[in-house]
Amino acid sequence: MMLTTGSTPALGQHVLRSHKVALEITSVALKAAEGEASWVAEVGVGAGALTAALLQNPACAGVVGFELDERILSQALEKGSVIRRYHPICRDVPEAARTLRREAWEDHLTGRSRCFVFKGDFLTCRAVPSRCRIAVGNLPYKISTAVVTKLLCQEPPMQRVVLMLQAEFARKLLAKPGSVKFGRVSALVQALCSNAQFAIPGVLTPDVFSPPPRVDSAVVFLELHQVPLSHRGVEVPAAALDQLLRLLLDTRGPTRSEGLEVRLTEVAERVAAQSLPETWRLAMARAGVDPAKPPVAMGTEEFVALTAELRNLGFASDAVQRDISVSSYITPPHQLRVRLKPGKSHEDLFVEEAACSYAALRFKLRQDEKAAEVAPATKVRNNTKNPLHFWFIDNFLSPKFKVWGRFDLIPSESGASWACRVPTATAGAGIHPADGCEATSADLSKQRYNFKYDFVTYKWPSWLNPQSMPPRREAAADMGIQVLFPQDVPKIIFIDADQVVRADVKELWDLDLKGNVYGFVPMGDTNPDTEGFRFWKQGYWKSHLGGKPYHISALFVVDLMEFRRTSIGETLRGVYNQLSRDPNSLANLDQDLPNFAQHQVPIFTLPTEWLWCETWCSQESKQSAKTIDLCQNPLTKEPKIVMAKRIISEWQTRPPRQLLIQLADLGIP
């Protein structure tokens, strides 16, 4: 039996629709139930397949479910649905859930029903209702770590946790100390669980989900210790152990399986520098932990012992409040102890807000529009009062731009004909980072120019399938963005050289991408004349997209902080290497690659007014356009210079040479 439903792609959900798999998970979760029936907490109710399977089992007293997606929840609760027969009580997650302890949840579970469904984010809840000793769930990959950590750190502890996870994450979760996949969450599992294993042999194929994921899944079974952790009589709460593991094992970086050496954390590095606080030195000595030992090589007992000794020394105990007088800029050092607010344990405390707007102009090699390549910079500058920093990708600058632009843009006293000197060593993905360049434009703020700019370049990585055509080589920038720009650049707006910007790019910069790495504009769909050329609405692309929009790569936003944190570049390069073996695939590489991979790397769809082109969009929608792009028209094959003069008013009043002059002297009206 299969259930069909739709989920919200931005949430990364793949709803379980196999009744058979739901019964297997239920059997594992409720096995060896002794005495009275058990209540179960379910994270991600989805279409209700797992909820119904639980309620059908006599060993289940009831279910308390959580679901963030309102659309899919309404489908699960509609008349005739699989869980409607159990008369579920649906409520919003209470505001007080951020501070509610486990036993306090009982006040919100009133009513004669075996099924309570709470609409909202499970991660905002401090605890699981005390009546629930078992937890199950089908988790989106992006929140797997946070949910697993929350379930493992409940006080009093859960009895059993059974979760559907991506197979790769499941292997990391069950990794042993010393393994290349060993990390913070696997260390937590090793310490808190008496039994941790795959609940169902093998992996689950994508066809048991809707929509089908691009990766395999697995079900993990965790049996938790019911006796608190301790060391030499000092109790070690699970939350305290997790805080130590956050310090020692950074889960946000790449694993060693991605080609890195064992990564020493800040604690180990400070040991090497002889600058570790005395409290840590003493705790390590008492716990019998070698200060030079890499955290990934430490065993469970060592983590527990170190946590206990730190608490014994007062490092992790409740802070004693006392007043400190600060009367000088030079004061004795004081140790400040802080604690995370309830519900905030999974959030990063060190994400900085964007201080200014960055834009990148991606210059493609054209045969007929080289004189137009600097026009976008003028329009971007004229339509915003915010700071701008242009990053020109050197690989795609035409010879004409290098002759005009280098001499017109760079102050003559610099004495250099190139904006950056490329280092001989390559970084990470084989791309030269901007902070390795010697930019001669750093002092532009002293000139009359009202924006900063730099030039970046890259080499095609030797270990990626090669591309000889320049337009296809351009996609390497998309696959290696994390090292193309300096690490302190939080966000980038990519703009093709043949675009005219008519709005403030700060609006685009400030758009909330809803946790996604990318924001792209969907291809236009309002010009009926080119309907037959919309390849993404037919054949292979229509089947592959599965209802998702096909996006245009002429303008897009990248959250670089999230891109680096999630190692999305690794995913894109893996997809590219697999598909590029076929020379007929990825015809428009920089555009086809992110669209093909959006099942693994979700795309936030930007408002359509952010990109208008005559080929795909109606004339009526041009009035609200914020950028105009010179898309190639397959019906007319009109040269872009001719097209620009015809459809863009700016080109009717200023020839290309004047645009170059205006870029060099923004004081000209």
XYZ file of C-alpha atoms in Angstrom:
669
model
C 0.000 0.000 0.000
C 1.356 3.424 -0.966
C 0.177 6.829 0.228
C 0.479 9.826 -2.078
C 0.904 13.400 -0.918
C 2.886 16.542 -1.591
C 5.522 18.148 0.620
C 7.128 21.566 0.755
C 10.543 21.288 -1.033
C 12.157 24.111 0.977
C 11.789 22.014 4.148
C 13.775 19.167 2.622
C 11.019 16.618 3.305
C 10.637 13.242 1.662
C 7.375 11.888 3.046
C 7.199 8.188 3.860
C 4.434 6.625 1.758
C 5.115 2.894 2.241
C 2.766 1.218 4.735
C 5.057 -1.828 4.837
C 8.085 0.214 5.935
C 5.927 2.074 8.487
C 4.912 -1.264 10.034
C 8.559 -2.381 10.227
C 9.566 0.831 12.027
C 6.608 0.464 14.408
C 7.561 -3.126 15.215
C 11.123 -2.099 16.085
C 10.053 0.916 18.147
C 7.482 -0.983 20.237
C 9.319 -4.291 20.551
C 9.813 -5.864 23.981
C 7.198 -3.532 25.474
C 6.613 -4.576 29.068
C 3.542 -3.839 31.180
C 1.253 -1.084 30.005
C 1.290 0.311 26.485
C 3.700 3.134 25.657
C 3.148 6.649 24.316
C 5.320 7.583 21.346
C 6.637 10.992 20.241
C 6.773 11.351 16.448
C 8.921 14.038 14.788
C 7.503 14.820 11.363
C 3.985 13.380 11.030
C 4.026 13.868 7.254
C 1.176 12.060 5.511
C 0.429 10.021 8.641
C 1.672 6.627 7.426
C 3.869 6.047 10.473
C 1.312 7.628 12.830
C -1.410 5.241 11.672
C 0.896 2.216 11.935
C 1.740 3.139 15.531
C -1.893 3.639 16.548
C -2.839 0.265 15.037
C -0.341 -1.498 17.311
C -1.818 -2.563 20.682
C 1.542 -1.825 22.372
C 1.071 1.882 21.551
C -0.979 3.875 24.061
C -0.952 6.966 21.884
C 1.079 9.329 19.719
C 2.222 12.925 20.255
C 3.281 14.183 16.825
C 4.978 17.332 15.545
C 4.757 18.677 11.987
C 6.084 21.977 10.630
C 4.568 21.806 7.129
C 1.009 23.142 7.456
C 0.085 22.104 3.913
C 0.968 18.453 4.308
C -0.513 18.368 7.819
C -3.861 19.580 6.519
C -3.784 16.738 3.957
C -2.943 14.208 6.661
C -5.899 15.355 8.796
C -8.504 15.798 6.057
C -11.629 13.663 5.868
C -10.889 10.084 4.835
C -7.176 10.249 5.752
C -5.426 7.327 7.444
C -5.273 8.985 10.873
C -8.645 10.764 10.836
C -10.326 7.615 12.184
C -8.383 8.037 15.451
C -9.929 11.483 16.076
C -6.647 13.374 16.400
C -6.511 16.616 18.378
C -4.524 19.220 16.443
C -3.021 22.267 18.166
C -0.258 24.797 17.600
C 3.009 24.250 19.429
C 2.504 26.401 22.555
C 4.714 29.460 23.021
C 5.666 28.087 26.418
C 7.212 25.015 24.755
C 10.548 26.830 24.636
C 10.774 26.531 28.435
C 8.493 23.582 29.254
C 10.125 20.680 31.039
C 8.996 17.172 30.184
C 6.405 16.830 32.952
C 4.925 20.301 32.290
C 3.727 19.162 28.852
C 0.830 17.285 30.469
C -1.166 20.525 30.775
C -1.182 20.726 26.964
C -2.237 17.120 26.374
C -5.799 17.400 27.629
C -8.601 15.696 25.774
C -9.837 12.167 25.156
C -7.713 11.101 22.232
C -4.855 8.721 21.501
C -3.419 11.138 18.972
C -2.189 14.698 19.563
C -0.633 16.546 16.635
C 1.202 19.831 17.250
C 1.654 22.196 14.332
C 5.054 23.905 14.523
C 8.796 23.401 14.819
C 9.814 20.552 17.103
C 13.239 22.139 17.567
C 11.682 25.118 19.357
C 10.515 22.784 22.131
C 12.744 22.386 25.146
C 11.627 18.848 25.907
C 9.516 15.890 24.805
C 6.305 15.210 26.821
C 7.124 13.024 29.812
C 4.533 10.400 28.898
C 6.550 9.637 25.732
C 9.431 7.238 26.441
C 9.814 6.258 22.775
C 10.506 8.552 19.826
C 10.265 7.890 16.100
C 10.616 10.102 13.052
C 11.408 10.496 9.362
C 13.854 13.407 9.446
C 14.894 15.885 6.762
C 18.664 15.807 6.388
C 19.184 19.474 7.252
C 17.788 19.064 10.798
C 18.915 15.488 11.528
C 21.795 16.481 13.812
C 19.685 18.931 15.835
C 16.777 16.498 16.309
C 18.983 13.531 17.228
C 20.858 15.663 19.774
C 17.627 16.917 21.350
C 16.197 13.403 21.680
C 19.409 12.002 23.159
C 19.733 14.791 25.742
C 16.266 14.494 27.319
C 16.091 14.450 31.118
C 14.939 11.902 32.205
C 16.228 9.991 29.183
C 14.116 8.481 26.426
C 13.936 4.705 26.421
C 14.192 4.096 22.691
C 14.640 6.193 19.537
C 13.985 4.885 16.006
C 14.684 7.299 13.144
C 14.596 7.283 9.363
C 17.732 9.106 8.149
C 19.821 9.561 5.048
C 22.047 6.500 4.833
C 25.245 8.542 4.861
C 24.197 10.394 8.026
C 23.153 7.091 9.628
C 26.666 5.718 9.049
C 28.151 8.820 10.684
C 25.746 8.444 13.599
C 26.886 4.875 14.262
C 30.597 5.510 13.610
C 33.101 4.282 16.192
C 35.943 6.361 17.727
C 38.878 6.606 15.328
C 36.644 6.190 12.266
C 36.848 8.798 9.533
C 33.130 9.477 10.053
C 33.370 9.854 13.846
C 32.043 13.207 15.081
C 30.084 14.977 17.801
C 26.787 13.160 17.342
C 28.394 9.727 16.982
C 30.370 10.375 20.195
C 27.101 11.287 21.922
C 25.502 8.055 20.700
C 28.451 6.000 21.926
C 28.196 7.561 25.387
C 24.430 7.589 25.899
C 23.239 4.413 24.154
C 23.522 0.797 25.280
C 22.579 -0.404 21.813
C 22.906 1.465 18.528
C 22.430 -0.278 15.195
C 20.568 -0.313 11.908
C 16.962 -1.260 12.648
C 16.203 -2.569 9.147
C 18.982 -4.402 7.260
C 20.288 -2.639 4.190
C 19.125 0.675 2.813
C 15.694 1.875 1.702
C 15.266 2.776 -1.938
C 13.926 6.207 -2.917
C 10.598 4.836 -4.183
C 9.191 4.503 -0.645
C 9.159 8.300 -0.348
C 7.336 11.175 -2.001
C 9.062 12.934 -3.635
C 11.800 10.302 -4.141
C 15.144 11.521 -2.711
C 18.359 11.344 -4.719
C 20.073 9.309 -1.995
C 19.425 6.101 -0.074
C 17.921 6.097 3.412
C 18.294 3.891 6.481
C 16.496 3.279 9.772
C 18.533 3.560 12.981
C 17.635 2.039 16.356
C 18.994 3.623 19.560
C 18.458 2.109 23.031
C 19.456 4.618 25.726
C 21.044 4.031 29.113
C 18.535 4.649 31.903
C 21.261 5.329 34.462
C 22.872 8.794 34.292
C 26.500 9.012 33.191
C 29.000 9.570 35.949
C 32.717 9.600 36.675
C 34.142 9.137 40.153
C 30.815 10.025 41.732
C 30.268 13.165 39.636
C 27.080 12.980 37.558
C 27.474 14.007 33.919
C 24.247 15.317 32.332
C 23.846 14.509 28.649
C 23.532 18.216 27.822
C 26.861 18.969 29.551
C 28.578 16.203 27.586
C 27.095 17.576 24.366
C 28.458 21.048 25.124
C 31.953 19.622 25.566
C 31.666 17.649 22.329
C 30.642 20.845 20.529
C 33.936 22.361 21.622
C 36.067 19.369 20.735
C 34.410 17.945 17.640
C 33.308 20.467 15.054
C 30.542 18.828 13.005
C 30.157 21.758 10.640
C 33.408 21.228 8.776
C 34.175 18.516 6.223
C 35.012 15.013 7.400
C 38.367 13.361 6.914
C 36.822 11.193 4.221
C 36.798 14.325 2.049
C 40.563 14.331 1.900
C 41.608 16.214 5.043
C 44.030 15.251 7.760
C 42.820 14.830 11.358
C 41.665 18.328 12.267
C 42.836 19.532 15.654
C 40.288 21.788 17.344
C 40.902 25.033 19.156
C 41.531 23.228 22.433
C 44.263 21.039 20.967
C 45.801 23.954 19.094
C 45.959 25.997 22.269
C 47.656 23.091 24.003
C 50.331 23.160 21.319
C 50.690 26.900 21.821
C 51.008 26.482 25.602
C 48.025 28.807 26.087
C 45.360 26.403 27.409
C 43.636 27.703 30.590
C 44.815 26.090 33.785
C 41.327 24.698 34.444
C 41.492 22.649 31.265
C 45.024 21.477 31.960
C 44.063 20.302 35.444
C 40.850 18.632 34.230
C 42.735 16.763 31.497
C 45.327 15.594 33.993
C 42.690 14.335 36.431
C 40.711 12.641 33.634
C 43.842 10.958 32.279
C 43.465 12.618 28.855
C 46.578 13.345 26.843
C 46.402 17.079 25.919
C 48.097 16.378 22.577
C 45.611 13.667 21.601
C 43.317 14.660 18.696
C 39.658 14.735 19.829
C 38.610 12.373 16.999
C 40.831 9.714 18.570
C 39.376 10.075 22.090
C 37.152 7.353 23.510
C 33.739 7.679 25.166
C 35.154 7.227 28.661
C 37.614 10.072 28.082
C 34.876 12.480 26.996
C 32.755 11.589 30.024
C 35.707 11.811 32.402
C 36.792 15.200 31.048
C 33.242 16.565 31.341
C 33.011 15.322 34.949
C 36.357 16.819 35.945
C 35.513 20.167 34.359
C 32.225 20.232 36.298
C 34.060 19.172 39.448
C 36.357 22.162 39.022
C 33.370 24.447 38.622
C 33.883 25.062 34.928
C 30.418 23.827 33.999
C 28.587 24.392 37.264
C 25.954 27.045 37.832
C 27.522 30.465 37.886
C 27.843 32.355 41.153
C 26.649 35.896 40.653
C 28.908 38.661 41.896
C 29.546 42.230 40.908
C 32.712 43.124 39.035
C 33.856 46.724 38.921
C 35.343 47.806 35.612
C 37.117 51.117 36.112
C 39.877 50.810 33.550
C 40.563 49.425 30.109
C 43.168 47.217 31.795
C 41.438 44.857 34.250
C 42.267 41.449 35.715
C 40.832 38.519 33.672
C 37.497 37.075 34.814
C 35.892 33.854 33.699
C 32.311 34.363 32.500
C 30.026 31.351 32.310
C 27.101 31.490 29.927
C 24.290 29.130 29.031
C 22.230 28.753 25.869
C 18.634 29.892 25.986
C 16.034 27.105 25.851
C 15.298 26.100 22.286
C 18.466 27.754 20.968
C 20.879 24.860 21.416
C 20.997 24.113 17.671
C 21.593 27.687 16.546
C 24.967 29.164 15.668
C 25.898 32.023 17.987
C 28.614 33.441 15.768
C 26.861 34.207 12.484
C 27.474 37.842 11.590
C 24.983 40.012 9.781
C 25.965 41.300 6.372
C 27.561 44.703 6.735
C 27.446 45.766 3.108
C 26.269 44.598 -0.272
C 28.540 42.642 -2.575
C 27.902 42.004 -6.233
C 29.793 39.839 -8.685
C 29.652 40.328 -12.428
C 30.284 37.149 -14.302
C 31.755 37.966 -17.702
C 31.163 35.463 -20.465
C 33.175 35.413 -23.648
C 30.929 36.844 -26.337
C 31.652 37.609 -29.959
C 29.256 40.527 -30.391
C 28.835 42.371 -27.118
C 32.293 42.992 -25.690
C 31.751 46.725 -25.761
C 28.742 46.307 -23.452
C 30.416 44.443 -20.664
C 30.752 47.271 -18.168
C 27.214 48.635 -18.526
C 25.789 46.556 -15.611
C 28.195 48.069 -13.094
C 26.947 51.549 -13.929
C 23.316 50.621 -13.415
C 23.968 48.710 -10.192
C 25.810 51.725 -8.772
C 23.189 54.262 -9.873
C 20.293 52.369 -8.263
C 21.613 51.888 -4.738
C 22.926 54.100 -1.972
C 24.525 51.148 -0.195
C 28.213 50.175 -0.283
C 29.144 48.060 -3.282
C 32.043 45.744 -3.907
C 32.303 44.275 -7.391
C 34.181 41.027 -7.946
C 35.091 40.643 -11.611
C 35.891 37.076 -12.647
C 39.021 37.566 -14.714
C 38.655 34.388 -16.721
C 35.683 35.800 -18.620
C 36.853 39.347 -19.307
C 37.131 40.080 -23.009
C 40.343 41.521 -24.470
C 38.537 44.806 -25.119
C 37.533 45.117 -21.478
C 41.073 44.337 -20.372
C 42.379 47.151 -22.601
C 39.737 49.701 -21.577
C 38.758 48.544 -18.127
C 42.250 48.002 -16.721
C 43.395 51.492 -17.631
C 40.110 53.304 -16.943
C 39.246 51.640 -13.624
C 42.585 51.192 -11.903
C 44.351 54.331 -10.642
C 47.246 55.104 -12.964
C 49.642 55.608 -10.100
C 49.382 51.922 -9.248
C 51.712 51.205 -12.136
C 50.088 47.834 -12.744
C 48.186 46.528 -15.732
C 46.611 43.646 -13.790
C 44.275 43.944 -10.839
C 45.598 40.905 -9.027
C 48.608 38.683 -9.131
C 47.560 35.047 -9.136
C 49.493 32.811 -6.703
C 51.033 29.626 -8.006
C 49.497 27.416 -5.317
C 45.861 26.403 -5.669
C 43.358 26.138 -2.841
C 40.729 23.582 -1.857
C 38.759 23.033 -5.049
C 41.569 24.069 -7.364
C 40.376 27.666 -7.430
C 42.498 30.665 -6.571
C 40.977 32.536 -3.624
C 40.621 36.288 -3.782
C 42.497 36.809 -0.548
C 45.535 35.294 -2.269
C 45.432 38.062 -4.860
C 47.407 41.251 -4.657
C 44.659 43.716 -5.543
C 45.752 47.111 -6.779
C 42.252 48.531 -6.317
C 42.289 48.565 -2.525
C 42.653 52.327 -2.325
C 39.696 53.184 -4.534
C 37.935 54.760 -1.541
C 40.548 57.499 -1.762
C 39.602 58.117 -5.382
C 36.393 59.582 -6.737
C 34.914 56.134 -7.421
C 31.986 55.238 -5.210
C 32.509 51.480 -5.086
C 35.257 48.964 -4.488
C 36.184 46.217 -6.890
C 38.602 43.343 -7.211
C 39.474 40.735 -9.809
C 39.448 37.027 -9.036
C 40.451 34.103 -11.182
C 40.647 30.323 -10.953
C 42.126 27.269 -12.608
C 40.061 24.267 -13.615
C 40.661 21.599 -10.928
C 42.734 18.741 -12.313
C 40.581 16.122 -10.594
C 37.310 17.311 -12.196
C 36.304 16.001 -15.602
C 37.843 18.584 -17.965
C 35.988 21.145 -20.065
C 37.615 22.861 -23.022
C 34.945 25.396 -24.015
C 35.109 28.637 -21.961
C 31.333 28.926 -21.390
C 31.302 25.424 -19.860
C 34.446 26.068 -17.821
C 32.556 28.927 -16.213
C 30.628 26.438 -14.079
C 33.765 25.764 -12.028
C 33.094 29.089 -10.324
C 29.689 27.793 -9.220
C 31.181 24.541 -7.900
C 33.994 26.246 -5.976
C 32.457 29.471 -4.711
C 33.574 28.746 -1.148
C 37.230 29.385 -2.046
C 36.772 31.852 -4.889
C 36.027 34.747 -2.532
C 37.581 35.767 0.823
C 36.230 33.950 3.854
C 34.716 37.113 5.335
C 32.408 37.652 2.344
C 29.015 36.367 3.610
C 26.940 36.625 0.445
C 27.394 37.136 -3.291
C 24.997 38.279 -6.011
C 26.003 36.896 -9.421
C 24.986 39.085 -12.379
C 25.673 38.259 -16.019
C 27.426 40.927 -18.050
C 24.558 41.407 -20.496
C 22.074 42.494 -17.825
C 20.802 45.972 -16.971
C 19.879 46.461 -13.309
C 16.997 48.835 -12.600
C 16.459 48.204 -8.879
C 18.422 48.435 -5.659
C 20.421 45.220 -5.292
C 20.172 45.697 -1.521
C 16.613 44.347 -1.834
C 18.026 41.178 -3.340
C 20.762 41.034 -0.712
C 18.232 41.258 2.137
C 15.897 38.543 0.811
C 15.482 35.641 3.224
C 16.564 32.466 1.409
C 14.766 30.337 4.029
C 17.894 28.366 4.903
C 18.750 27.548 1.275
C 22.194 28.122 -0.188
C 20.963 29.498 -3.501
C 18.311 31.917 -4.734
C 17.561 31.751 -8.486
C 14.887 33.353 -10.691
C 12.637 30.858 -12.539
C 12.685 30.875 -16.325
C 10.000 33.119 -17.820
C 6.735 31.467 -18.764
C 4.576 34.296 -20.108
C 5.670 34.696 -23.749
C 3.494 32.312 -25.810
C 5.623 32.758 -28.939
C 8.467 30.650 -27.513
C 6.373 27.973 -25.803
C 7.765 25.257 -28.085
C 11.326 26.089 -27.015
C 10.689 25.586 -23.274
C 12.623 22.327 -23.051
C 12.206 22.101 -19.284
C 8.455 21.552 -19.718
C 8.858 18.404 -21.801
C 10.741 15.120 -21.998
C 13.563 14.317 -19.594
C 13.690 17.678 -17.820
C 9.964 17.636 -17.050
C 10.272 14.162 -15.546
C 13.427 14.965 -13.585
C 12.222 18.265 -12.133
C 9.068 16.601 -10.825
C 7.144 19.864 -10.596
C 10.092 22.007 -9.475
C 10.788 25.140 -11.539
C 13.699 25.369 -13.937
C 15.779 28.423 -13.052
C 17.922 30.779 -15.127
C 21.536 31.334 -14.067
C 21.875 34.898 -15.372
C 21.256 36.249 -11.868
C 21.382 34.434 -8.556
C 22.253 34.908 -4.895
C 24.571 32.652 -2.886
C 24.696 32.499 0.919
C 28.427 31.824 1.202
C 28.305 31.174 4.948
C 25.759 28.380 4.454
C 27.576 27.173 1.313
C 30.781 26.671 3.302
C 29.040 25.275 6.390
C 27.183 22.561 4.486
C 30.007 21.698 2.034
C 27.597 22.093 -0.878
C 30.557 22.358 -3.248
C 31.358 18.697 -2.575
C 27.827 17.723 -3.574
C 27.866 19.804 -6.773
C 31.269 18.497 -7.835
C 30.102 14.932 -7.232
C 26.983 15.432 -9.350
C 29.041 17.127 -12.072
C 31.673 14.372 -12.217
C 28.971 11.750 -12.570
C 26.953 13.516 -15.285
C 29.825 15.041 -17.271
C 31.039 11.610 -18.363
C 28.299 11.882 -20.965
C 29.332 14.709 -23.340
C 25.675 15.245 -24.292
C 24.568 16.050 -20.736
C 24.577 19.461 -19.036
C 24.485 21.371 -22.322
C 24.269 24.712 -20.500
C 26.556 23.674 -17.688
C 26.380 26.610 -15.255
C 22.562 26.564 -15.496
C 21.783 22.866 -15.880
C 23.981 21.763 -12.964
C 22.169 23.588 -10.108
C 18.789 22.790 -11.659
C 19.608 19.096 -11.961
C 20.984 18.980 -8.400
C 18.143 20.870 -6.729
C 16.718 17.645 -5.286
C 19.937 17.469 -3.227
C 20.721 21.188 -3.054
C 17.338 22.971 -2.802
C 16.958 26.314 -4.583
C 15.013 29.258 -3.181
C 12.935 30.658 -6.039
C 13.347 34.433 -6.297
C 10.452 36.687 -7.371
C 10.047 36.674 -11.163
C 10.419 40.447 -11.465
C 14.116 40.121 -10.652
C 14.834 38.967 -14.210
C 12.998 39.846 -17.400
C 14.027 38.800 -20.880
C 12.111 39.291 -24.090
C 12.566 35.678 -25.164
C 10.612 34.097 -22.312
C 8.610 36.948 -20.720
C 5.624 38.943 -21.864
C 5.857 42.631 -22.754
C 3.316 43.437 -20.020
C 5.658 42.156 -17.313
C 8.532 44.379 -18.478
C 7.191 47.387 -16.566
C 7.832 45.712 -13.206
C 11.202 44.226 -14.199
C 14.088 44.891 -11.821
C 16.714 43.572 -14.250
C 16.657 43.064 -18.015
C 18.627 40.210 -19.498
C 19.556 39.785 -23.178
C 18.552 36.133 -23.539
C 19.241 34.626 -26.949
C 15.971 34.437 -28.895
C 15.781 31.113 -30.789
C 13.157 32.566 -33.167
C 15.097 35.625 -34.369
C 18.717 34.892 -33.344
C 19.092 38.659 -33.091
C 22.584 39.944 -32.149
C 22.673 41.165 -28.575
C 23.950 44.635 -29.375
C 21.022 45.124 -31.750
C 18.637 43.690 -29.172
C 20.010 45.956 -26.441
C 19.499 49.100 -28.503
C 15.946 48.020 -29.329
C 14.577 46.962 -25.928
C 16.714 48.861 -23.385
C 16.133 52.597 -23.231
C 19.555 53.235 -21.712
C 21.163 51.944 -24.893
C 19.099 54.296 -27.008
C 20.597 57.348 -25.314
C 24.167 56.284 -24.446
C 26.527 54.380 -26.754
C 28.887 51.836 -25.204
C 31.875 54.184 -25.114
C 29.926 56.678 -23.016
C 29.016 53.881 -20.609
C 32.707 53.174 -20.160
C 33.348 56.831 -19.449
C 30.483 56.914 -16.964
C 31.891 53.882 -15.173
C 35.227 55.688 -14.851
C 33.601 58.932 -13.736
C 30.293 58.403 -11.946
C 29.855 62.131 -11.584
C 28.573 62.354 -15.188
C 24.733 62.440 -15.154
